[in-house]
Amino acid sequence: MAAARVPLWAICVLRVALATVYFQEEFLDGERWRNRWVPSTNDSQFGHFRLSSGNFYGHKEKDKGLQTTQNSRFYAISARFKPFSNKGKTLIVQYTVKHEQKMDCGGGYIKLFPADVDQKNLNGKSQYYIMFGPDICGFDIKTVHVILHFKNQYHANKKSIRCKVDSFTHLYTLVLRPDLTYEVKIDGQSIESGSIEYDWQLTSLKKMEKASAEAEGWDQAAKDKSQDWEKHFLDASASKPSDWNSELDGDWQAAMLQKPPYQDGLKPEGIDKDVWLHQKMKNNYLTGYDLSEFENIGAIGLELWQVRSGTIFDNFLITDDEDYAENFGKATWGETKGPEKEMDAIQAKEEVKKAQEEDEDDMFMGRFTGRENSFRAFHRKNEL
């Protein structure tokens, strides 16, 4: 009897059900967002956020997000969620950002923080796990940052990833996989991918573990073989003194007739890996934890500087399922991107029409003023 085929819709539902959503924010409940997002009070000069869909949008309510409101300011705000570890799991960080003001210099990136971050004192020195998103300043800096925290240092992807520079809303997605691969997407399209190990120029956990195990084996083998080697240089005629106390003095060993040559840098026969090689290798290999694994992720935030304000951040998502992230992007940004551009085009046409009408009015007023001046000059001439 043939096995029954599982409908495609059932597979999709199951896939969504298996996805873990750590954080999701669409700002669909009006001003209640203030109960979830905490502005930093570290500096009284920090800029303020408001909920806005901007001057043009695809949907007035769905496109509302956190908008910067003051020029030449630092901004710092964050939201907490239940702490989690992405060890052995895929980590997807996704959000939309719209530089409606046509950014000239400022950040559009987000940060993931440890659960113990002090939200009220959030600032540029607050430790973060991941910094991801666009940064624009002048003609030179138009990049997507992907910075990861590793061994108390911040490490940036060595590849240059160009960001979008127009005034429309764009979807940014970062995928970190447990097989130590990564992917950066803009508007659902992959623009950069590769190996976390090589594109950050750091050694992976797998190699560290292997190296550590090999190093321990080499160290023990070198120790055992060096002890055998040293026996060839001991005074065989020597005997243990009668007053030797093993408990107080330790194991007795005969004196050496001469110094083993390998201690001067020469390698004795029979020792494949000497202690100096092991020590050198141990110093060169990184130890600890993997570059893409974070044990206590617990907050997401915006900590950035902007010269001209107006940027809108929306549709935040942190999950472990790539399909869920893709579908979420289609259901949010994917539904409003087209209408947003249509509204912008209509406004542009209206602005052109208004400018033309103003030019025509100016020309008419110019001709009318010219005729009036001529009329006055004619009468003044007759009066004379």
CSV table of C-alpha atoms in Angstrom, one decimal:
chain,number,residue,atom,x,y,z
A,1,MET,CA,0.0,0.0,0.0
A,2,ALA,CA,1.5,3.3,-1.1
A,3,ALA,CA,2.2,5.9,1.6
A,4,ALA,CA,-0.1,8.9,1.7
A,5,ARG,CA,1.4,12.1,0.4
A,6,VAL,CA,1.5,15.0,2.9
A,7,PRO,CA,0.0,18.2,1.5
A,8,LEU,CA,2.3,21.1,0.9
A,9,TRP,CA,0.3,23.4,3.1
A,10,ALA,CA,0.7,20.9,6.0
A,11,ILE,CA,4.4,20.9,5.5
A,12,CYS,CA,4.5,24.7,5.6
A,13,VAL,CA,2.4,24.9,8.8
A,14,LEU,CA,4.6,22.3,10.5
A,15,ARG,CA,7.7,24.3,9.4
A,16,VAL,CA,6.3,27.5,11.0
A,17,ALA,CA,5.3,25.6,14.1
A,18,LEU,CA,8.9,24.3,14.6
A,19,ALA,CA,10.4,27.8,14.2
A,20,THR,CA,11.6,29.5,17.4
A,21,VAL,CA,10.8,33.3,17.3
A,22,TYR,CA,12.9,35.0,20.0
A,23,PHE,CA,11.8,38.5,19.2
A,24,GLN,CA,9.3,40.1,16.8
A,25,GLU,CA,8.3,43.7,16.6
A,26,GLU,CA,6.0,45.4,14.0
A,27,PHE,CA,4.7,48.4,16.2
A,28,LEU,CA,1.0,47.5,15.4
A,29,ASP,CA,-0.4,48.5,18.8
A,30,GLY,CA,0.1,52.3,18.7
A,31,GLU,CA,1.9,53.9,21.6
A,32,ARG,CA,2.1,50.7,23.6
A,33,TRP,CA,5.6,50.3,22.1
A,34,ARG,CA,6.8,52.5,24.9
A,35,ASN,CA,6.1,49.7,27.3
A,36,ARG,CA,8.6,47.5,25.5
A,37,TRP,CA,11.3,49.8,24.4
A,38,VAL,CA,13.5,51.6,26.9
A,39,PRO,CA,15.3,54.8,25.9
A,40,SER,CA,18.7,55.4,27.4
A,41,THR,CA,19.1,58.2,29.9
A,42,ASN,CA,22.9,58.0,29.9
A,43,ASP,CA,23.1,61.3,28.1
A,44,SER,CA,20.5,64.1,28.3
A,45,GLN,CA,21.4,65.1,24.7
A,46,PHE,CA,20.4,61.7,23.2
A,47,GLY,CA,17.8,62.1,20.4
A,48,HIS,CA,14.2,61.1,20.7
A,49,PHE,CA,12.2,58.5,18.8
A,50,ARG,CA,8.6,58.7,17.7
A,51,LEU,CA,6.3,56.2,15.9
A,52,SER,CA,5.8,57.2,12.3
A,53,SER,CA,5.3,55.8,8.8
A,54,GLY,CA,7.0,58.8,7.3
A,55,ASN,CA,5.9,61.2,4.5
A,56,PHE,CA,5.3,58.4,2.0
A,57,TYR,CA,4.5,54.7,2.7
A,58,GLY,CA,2.9,51.6,1.4
A,59,HIS,CA,0.5,51.3,4.4
A,60,LYS,CA,0.0,54.0,6.9
A,61,GLU,CA,-0.3,51.6,9.9
A,62,LYS,CA,1.9,48.7,8.9
A,63,ASP,CA,4.8,50.9,7.9
A,64,LYS,CA,5.0,52.7,11.3
A,65,GLY,CA,8.3,52.3,13.0
A,66,LEU,CA,10.8,54.0,15.3
A,67,GLN,CA,11.8,57.3,13.6
A,68,THR,CA,14.7,59.5,14.6
A,69,THR,CA,13.5,63.1,15.1
A,70,GLN,CA,16.5,65.4,15.9
A,71,ASN,CA,19.5,66.3,13.8
A,72,SER,CA,23.1,65.8,14.9
A,73,ARG,CA,22.3,63.5,17.8
A,74,PHE,CA,23.3,60.2,19.3
A,75,TYR,CA,20.4,57.7,19.8
A,76,ALA,CA,20.1,54.8,22.2
A,77,ILE,CA,17.1,52.6,22.8
A,78,SER,CA,16.5,48.9,23.4
A,79,ALA,CA,14.0,46.1,24.0
A,80,ARG,CA,14.4,43.0,26.1
A,81,PHE,CA,13.3,39.4,25.4
A,82,LYS,CA,13.7,36.0,27.1
A,83,PRO,CA,17.5,35.2,27.0
A,84,PHE,CA,18.7,32.4,24.8
A,85,SER,CA,21.8,30.7,23.4
A,86,ASN,CA,22.2,30.1,19.7
A,87,LYS,CA,24.7,27.3,20.3
A,88,GLY,CA,24.2,24.6,17.7
A,89,LYS,CA,21.4,26.6,16.0
A,90,THR,CA,21.0,29.0,13.1
A,91,LEU,CA,20.6,32.6,14.1
A,92,ILE,CA,18.7,35.0,11.9
A,93,VAL,CA,18.5,38.8,12.6
A,94,GLN,CA,16.3,40.8,10.3
A,95,TYR,CA,14.7,44.2,10.2
A,96,THR,CA,13.7,47.0,7.8
A,97,VAL,CA,15.2,50.5,7.6
A,98,LYS,CA,14.2,53.5,5.6
A,99,HIS,CA,16.4,56.6,5.2
A,100,GLU,CA,13.5,58.9,4.2
A,101,GLN,CA,15.7,61.9,4.6
A,102,LYS,CA,18.3,60.5,2.1
A,103,MET,CA,21.0,59.9,4.6
A,104,ASP,CA,24.2,61.9,4.3
A,105,CYS,CA,26.0,60.7,7.4
A,106,GLY,CA,24.7,58.3,10.0
A,107,GLY,CA,24.0,54.8,11.1
A,108,GLY,CA,21.1,52.5,10.2
A,109,TYR,CA,22.3,49.4,12.0
A,110,ILE,CA,21.1,47.4,15.0
A,111,LYS,CA,22.8,45.7,17.9
A,112,LEU,CA,22.2,42.5,19.8
A,113,PHE,CA,23.2,42.7,23.5
A,114,PRO,CA,23.8,40.3,26.4
A,115,ALA,CA,20.8,39.9,28.7
A,116,ASP,CA,22.5,41.8,31.5
A,117,VAL,CA,22.9,45.0,29.4
A,118,ASP,CA,21.9,48.1,31.4
A,119,GLN,CA,19.2,49.6,29.2
A,120,LYS,CA,18.9,52.9,31.1
A,121,ASN,CA,22.6,53.5,30.6
A,122,LEU,CA,22.9,52.1,27.1
A,123,ASN,CA,25.7,54.0,25.2
A,124,GLY,CA,28.6,53.5,22.7
A,125,LYS,CA,30.6,51.6,25.3
A,126,SER,CA,27.9,49.1,26.1
A,127,GLN,CA,29.1,45.6,25.2
A,128,TYR,CA,27.2,44.0,22.3
A,129,TYR,CA,27.3,40.6,20.6
A,130,ILE,CA,26.4,41.6,17.0
A,131,MET,CA,26.3,44.8,15.1
A,132,PHE,CA,24.5,44.6,11.7
A,133,GLY,CA,23.2,47.0,9.1
A,134,PRO,CA,24.0,50.0,6.9
A,135,ASP,CA,26.2,52.9,7.7
A,136,ILE,CA,26.5,55.9,5.4
A,137,CYS,CA,28.8,58.9,5.6
A,138,GLY,CA,29.9,61.0,2.6
A,139,PHE,CA,31.0,59.4,-0.6
A,140,ASP,CA,33.3,56.8,1.0
A,141,ILE,CA,31.3,55.0,3.6
A,142,LYS,CA,28.2,53.2,2.2
A,143,THR,CA,28.6,49.8,3.8
A,144,VAL,CA,26.8,47.0,5.6
A,145,HIS,CA,28.5,46.3,9.0
A,146,VAL,CA,28.7,42.7,10.2
A,147,ILE,CA,30.6,42.9,13.5
A,148,LEU,CA,30.9,40.0,15.9
A,149,HIS,CA,32.1,40.0,19.5
A,150,PHE,CA,34.8,37.4,20.2
A,151,LYS,CA,37.2,37.0,23.1
A,152,ASN,CA,36.5,40.5,24.4
A,153,GLN,CA,37.2,42.1,21.0
A,154,TYR,CA,35.0,43.2,18.1
A,155,HIS,CA,35.8,41.7,14.7
A,156,ALA,CA,34.4,43.0,11.4
A,157,ASN,CA,33.8,41.0,8.2
A,158,LYS,CA,36.8,41.6,6.0
A,159,LYS,CA,34.6,41.8,2.8
A,160,SER,CA,33.2,45.1,1.7
A,161,ILE,CA,29.3,44.9,1.5
A,162,ARG,CA,27.6,47.9,-0.1
A,163,CYS,CA,24.3,49.1,1.4
A,164,LYS,CA,21.3,50.8,-0.2
A,165,VAL,CA,21.5,54.6,-0.4
A,166,ASP,CA,18.1,55.7,-1.6
A,167,SER,CA,15.1,56.9,0.5
A,168,PHE,CA,13.0,53.7,0.3
A,169,THR,CA,12.4,51.0,2.9
A,170,HIS,CA,14.9,48.0,2.6
A,171,LEU,CA,14.9,44.6,4.3
A,172,TYR,CA,18.2,43.6,5.9
A,173,THR,CA,18.9,40.0,6.9
A,174,LEU,CA,21.9,38.3,8.6
A,175,VAL,CA,22.1,34.5,8.8
A,176,LEU,CA,24.7,32.8,11.1
A,177,ARG,CA,24.6,29.0,10.7
A,178,PRO,CA,26.1,26.3,13.1
A,179,ASP,CA,28.2,24.9,10.2
A,180,LEU,CA,30.1,28.2,10.4
A,181,THR,CA,28.7,29.7,7.2
A,182,TYR,CA,26.9,33.1,7.0
A,183,GLU,CA,24.8,35.0,4.6
A,184,VAL,CA,23.8,38.7,4.2
A,185,LYS,CA,20.6,39.5,2.3
A,186,ILE,CA,19.2,42.8,1.2
A,187,ASP,CA,15.5,42.8,0.1
A,188,GLY,CA,15.5,39.0,0.2
A,189,GLN,CA,18.5,38.7,-2.2
A,190,SER,CA,21.8,37.2,-1.1
A,191,ILE,CA,24.5,39.8,-1.6
A,192,GLU,CA,27.4,38.2,0.4
A,193,SER,CA,28.0,34.8,2.0
A,194,GLY,CA,30.9,32.5,2.9
A,195,SER,CA,32.8,31.1,5.8
A,196,ILE,CA,32.7,32.7,9.2
A,197,GLU,CA,36.1,31.2,9.9
A,198,TYR,CA,37.8,32.7,6.9
A,199,ASP,CA,35.9,36.0,6.3
A,200,TRP,CA,36.7,37.1,9.9
A,201,GLN,CA,40.2,35.5,9.8
A,202,LEU,CA,39.7,33.6,13.0
A,203,THR,CA,40.0,30.0,13.8
A,204,SER,CA,36.8,28.0,14.3
A,205,LEU,CA,35.8,26.0,17.3
A,206,LYS,CA,36.1,22.7,15.4
A,207,LYS,CA,39.8,23.4,14.6
A,208,MET,CA,40.5,24.7,18.1
A,209,GLU,CA,39.1,21.5,19.6
A,210,LYS,CA,41.0,19.3,17.2
A,211,ALA,CA,44.2,21.3,17.8
A,212,SER,CA,43.7,21.2,21.6
A,213,ALA,CA,43.3,17.4,21.6
A,214,GLU,CA,46.3,16.9,19.3
A,215,ALA,CA,48.4,19.2,21.4
A,216,GLU,CA,47.6,17.3,24.6
A,217,GLY,CA,48.5,14.1,22.9
A,218,TRP,CA,51.8,15.5,21.6
A,219,ASP,CA,52.7,16.9,25.0
A,220,GLN,CA,52.2,13.6,26.8
A,221,ALA,CA,54.1,11.7,24.1
A,222,ALA,CA,56.9,14.2,24.2
A,223,LYS,CA,57.0,13.9,28.0
A,224,ASP,CA,57.2,10.1,28.0
A,225,LYS,CA,59.8,9.9,25.2
A,226,SER,CA,61.9,12.6,26.7
A,227,GLN,CA,62.0,10.7,30.0
A,228,ASP,CA,63.1,7.6,28.1
A,229,TRP,CA,65.7,9.7,26.3
A,230,GLU,CA,67.1,11.2,29.6
A,231,LYS,CA,67.7,7.7,31.0
A,232,HIS,CA,70.7,7.4,28.5
A,233,PHE,CA,72.4,10.3,30.4
A,234,LEU,CA,71.9,9.1,34.0
A,235,ASP,CA,74.7,7.8,36.2
A,236,ALA,CA,74.0,4.1,36.3
A,237,SER,CA,76.5,3.5,39.1
A,238,ALA,CA,74.6,5.9,41.5
A,239,SER,CA,72.4,4.5,44.3
A,240,LYS,CA,69.7,6.1,46.4
A,241,PRO,CA,71.1,7.6,49.7
A,242,SER,CA,70.1,5.7,52.9
A,243,ASP,CA,68.5,8.8,54.4
A,244,TRP,CA,66.4,9.6,51.4
A,245,ASN,CA,62.7,10.2,52.4
A,246,SER,CA,60.5,9.7,49.3
A,247,GLU,CA,57.5,11.3,51.0
A,248,LEU,CA,59.5,14.5,51.9
A,249,ASP,CA,62.1,14.5,49.1
A,250,GLY,CA,60.0,13.0,46.2
A,251,ASP,CA,61.0,10.2,43.8
A,252,TRP,CA,64.8,9.7,43.7
A,253,GLN,CA,66.6,10.0,40.4
A,254,ALA,CA,70.3,9.4,39.7
A,255,ALA,CA,72.3,12.5,38.6
A,256,MET,CA,72.9,13.1,34.9
A,257,LEU,CA,76.4,12.5,33.5
A,258,GLN,CA,75.7,15.2,30.8
A,259,LYS,CA,73.0,17.5,29.6
A,260,PRO,CA,70.6,16.0,27.0
A,261,PRO,CA,71.3,17.6,23.7
A,262,TYR,CA,67.7,18.3,22.8
A,263,GLN,CA,67.4,20.8,25.6
A,264,ASP,CA,69.7,23.1,23.6
A,265,GLY,CA,67.3,23.1,20.7
A,266,LEU,CA,68.4,19.8,19.1
A,267,LYS,CA,65.6,17.3,18.6
A,268,PRO,CA,66.3,13.7,19.8
A,269,GLU,CA,65.5,10.7,17.7
A,270,GLY,CA,62.2,9.1,18.5
A,271,ILE,CA,60.4,12.3,19.6
A,272,ASP,CA,58.0,13.4,16.8
A,273,LYS,CA,56.6,16.5,18.5
A,274,ASP,CA,58.7,18.2,21.1
A,275,VAL,CA,57.5,20.4,23.9
A,276,TRP,CA,58.6,23.6,22.2
A,277,LEU,CA,56.5,22.9,19.2
A,278,HIS,CA,53.5,22.2,21.4
A,279,GLN,CA,54.0,25.4,23.3
A,280,LYS,CA,54.3,27.4,20.2
A,281,MET,CA,51.2,25.8,18.7
A,282,LYS,CA,49.2,26.3,22.0
A,283,ASN,CA,50.0,30.0,21.9
A,284,ASN,CA,48.9,30.5,18.3
A,285,TYR,CA,45.6,28.7,18.6
A,286,LEU,CA,42.5,30.5,20.0
A,287,THR,CA,40.7,28.9,22.8
A,288,GLY,CA,37.3,29.3,24.4
A,289,TYR,CA,34.1,29.4,22.3
A,290,ASP,CA,33.1,29.8,18.7
A,291,LEU,CA,32.9,33.1,16.9
A,292,SER,CA,29.3,32.7,15.9
A,293,GLU,CA,27.9,31.4,19.3
A,294,PHE,CA,26.5,33.6,22.0
A,295,GLU,CA,25.4,32.2,25.3
A,296,ASN,CA,23.1,34.9,26.7
A,297,ILE,CA,21.4,37.0,24.0
A,298,GLY,CA,18.7,39.0,25.7
A,299,ALA,CA,18.2,42.5,24.1
A,300,ILE,CA,18.1,44.3,20.7
A,301,GLY,CA,18.7,48.0,20.3
A,302,LEU,CA,19.6,51.0,18.3
A,303,GLU,CA,22.8,52.8,19.4
A,304,LEU,CA,23.9,55.2,16.7
A,305,TRP,CA,24.7,58.7,15.4
A,306,GLN,CA,22.8,60.7,12.7
A,307,VAL,CA,23.6,64.1,11.2
A,308,ARG,CA,20.1,64.4,9.6
A,309,SER,CA,17.2,62.6,11.3
A,310,GLY,CA,14.3,60.8,9.7
A,311,THR,CA,15.3,57.2,9.6
A,312,ILE,CA,12.5,54.6,10.3
A,313,PHE,CA,13.3,51.2,11.8
A,314,ASP,CA,10.6,48.5,11.7
A,315,ASN,CA,9.8,44.8,11.4
A,316,PHE,CA,12.4,43.5,13.8
A,317,LEU,CA,12.8,39.7,13.9
A,318,ILE,CA,15.2,37.3,15.7
A,319,THR,CA,14.6,33.6,14.9
A,320,ASP,CA,16.3,30.3,14.2
A,321,ASP,CA,14.3,29.5,11.0
A,322,GLU,CA,15.3,30.8,7.6
A,323,ASP,CA,12.0,30.0,6.0
A,324,TYR,CA,10.1,31.8,8.7
A,325,ALA,CA,12.3,34.9,8.3
A,326,GLU,CA,11.8,34.8,4.5
A,327,ASN,CA,8.0,34.5,4.9
A,328,PHE,CA,7.9,37.3,7.5
A,329,GLY,CA,9.8,39.6,5.2
A,330,LYS,CA,7.4,38.9,2.4
A,331,ALA,CA,4.4,39.5,4.6
A,332,THR,CA,5.7,42.9,5.9
A,333,TRP,CA,8.2,44.6,3.6
A,334,GLY,CA,7.1,42.5,0.6
A,335,GLU,CA,3.5,43.7,0.8
A,336,THR,CA,4.2,47.4,1.2
A,337,LYS,CA,7.4,48.0,-0.9
A,338,GLY,CA,5.4,48.5,-4.2
A,339,PRO,CA,2.7,50.9,-2.8
A,340,GLU,CA,5.5,52.9,-1.1
A,341,LYS,CA,7.2,53.6,-4.4
A,342,GLU,CA,3.8,54.4,-6.0
A,343,MET,CA,3.0,57.0,-3.3
A,344,ASP,CA,6.5,58.5,-3.7
A,345,ALA,CA,6.1,58.7,-7.5
A,346,ILE,CA,2.7,60.5,-7.1
A,347,GLN,CA,4.1,62.9,-4.6
A,348,ALA,CA,7.0,63.6,-6.9
A,349,LYS,CA,4.6,64.4,-9.8
A,350,GLU,CA,2.6,66.7,-7.6
A,351,GLU,CA,5.7,68.5,-6.5
A,352,VAL,CA,6.8,69.0,-10.1
A,353,LYS,CA,3.3,70.2,-11.0
A,354,LYS,CA,3.3,72.6,-8.1
A,355,ALA,CA,6.7,74.0,-9.0
A,356,GLN,CA,5.6,74.6,-12.6
A,357,GLU,CA,2.4,76.4,-11.4
A,358,GLU,CA,4.5,78.6,-9.1
A,359,ASP,CA,6.9,79.4,-12.0
A,360,GLU,CA,3.9,80.3,-14.2
A,361,ASP,CA,2.5,82.5,-11.4
A,362,ASP,CA,5.9,84.2,-11.0
A,363,MET,CA,6.1,84.8,-14.8
A,364,PHE,CA,2.6,86.2,-14.8
A,365,MET,CA,3.3,88.5,-11.9
A,366,GLY,CA,6.5,89.5,-13.6
A,367,ARG,CA,4.7,90.5,-16.8
A,368,PHE,CA,1.9,92.2,-14.8
A,369,THR,CA,4.4,94.2,-12.8
A,370,GLY,CA,6.2,95.1,-15.9
A,371,ARG,CA,3.1,96.4,-17.6
A,372,GLU,CA,2.0,98.3,-14.5
A,373,ASN,CA,5.4,100.0,-14.3
A,374,SER,CA,5.2,100.9,-18.0
A,375,PHE,CA,1.7,102.3,-17.5
A,376,ARG,CA,2.9,104.4,-14.5
A,377,ALA,CA,5.9,105.7,-16.5
A,378,PHE,CA,3.6,106.7,-19.4
A,379,HIS,CA,1.3,108.7,-17.2
A,380,ARG,CA,4.2,110.4,-15.4
A,381,LYS,CA,5.6,111.4,-18.8
A,382,ASN,CA,2.3,113.0,-19.8
A,383,GLU,CA,2.1,114.8,-16.5
A,384,LEU,CA,5.5,116.4,-17.1
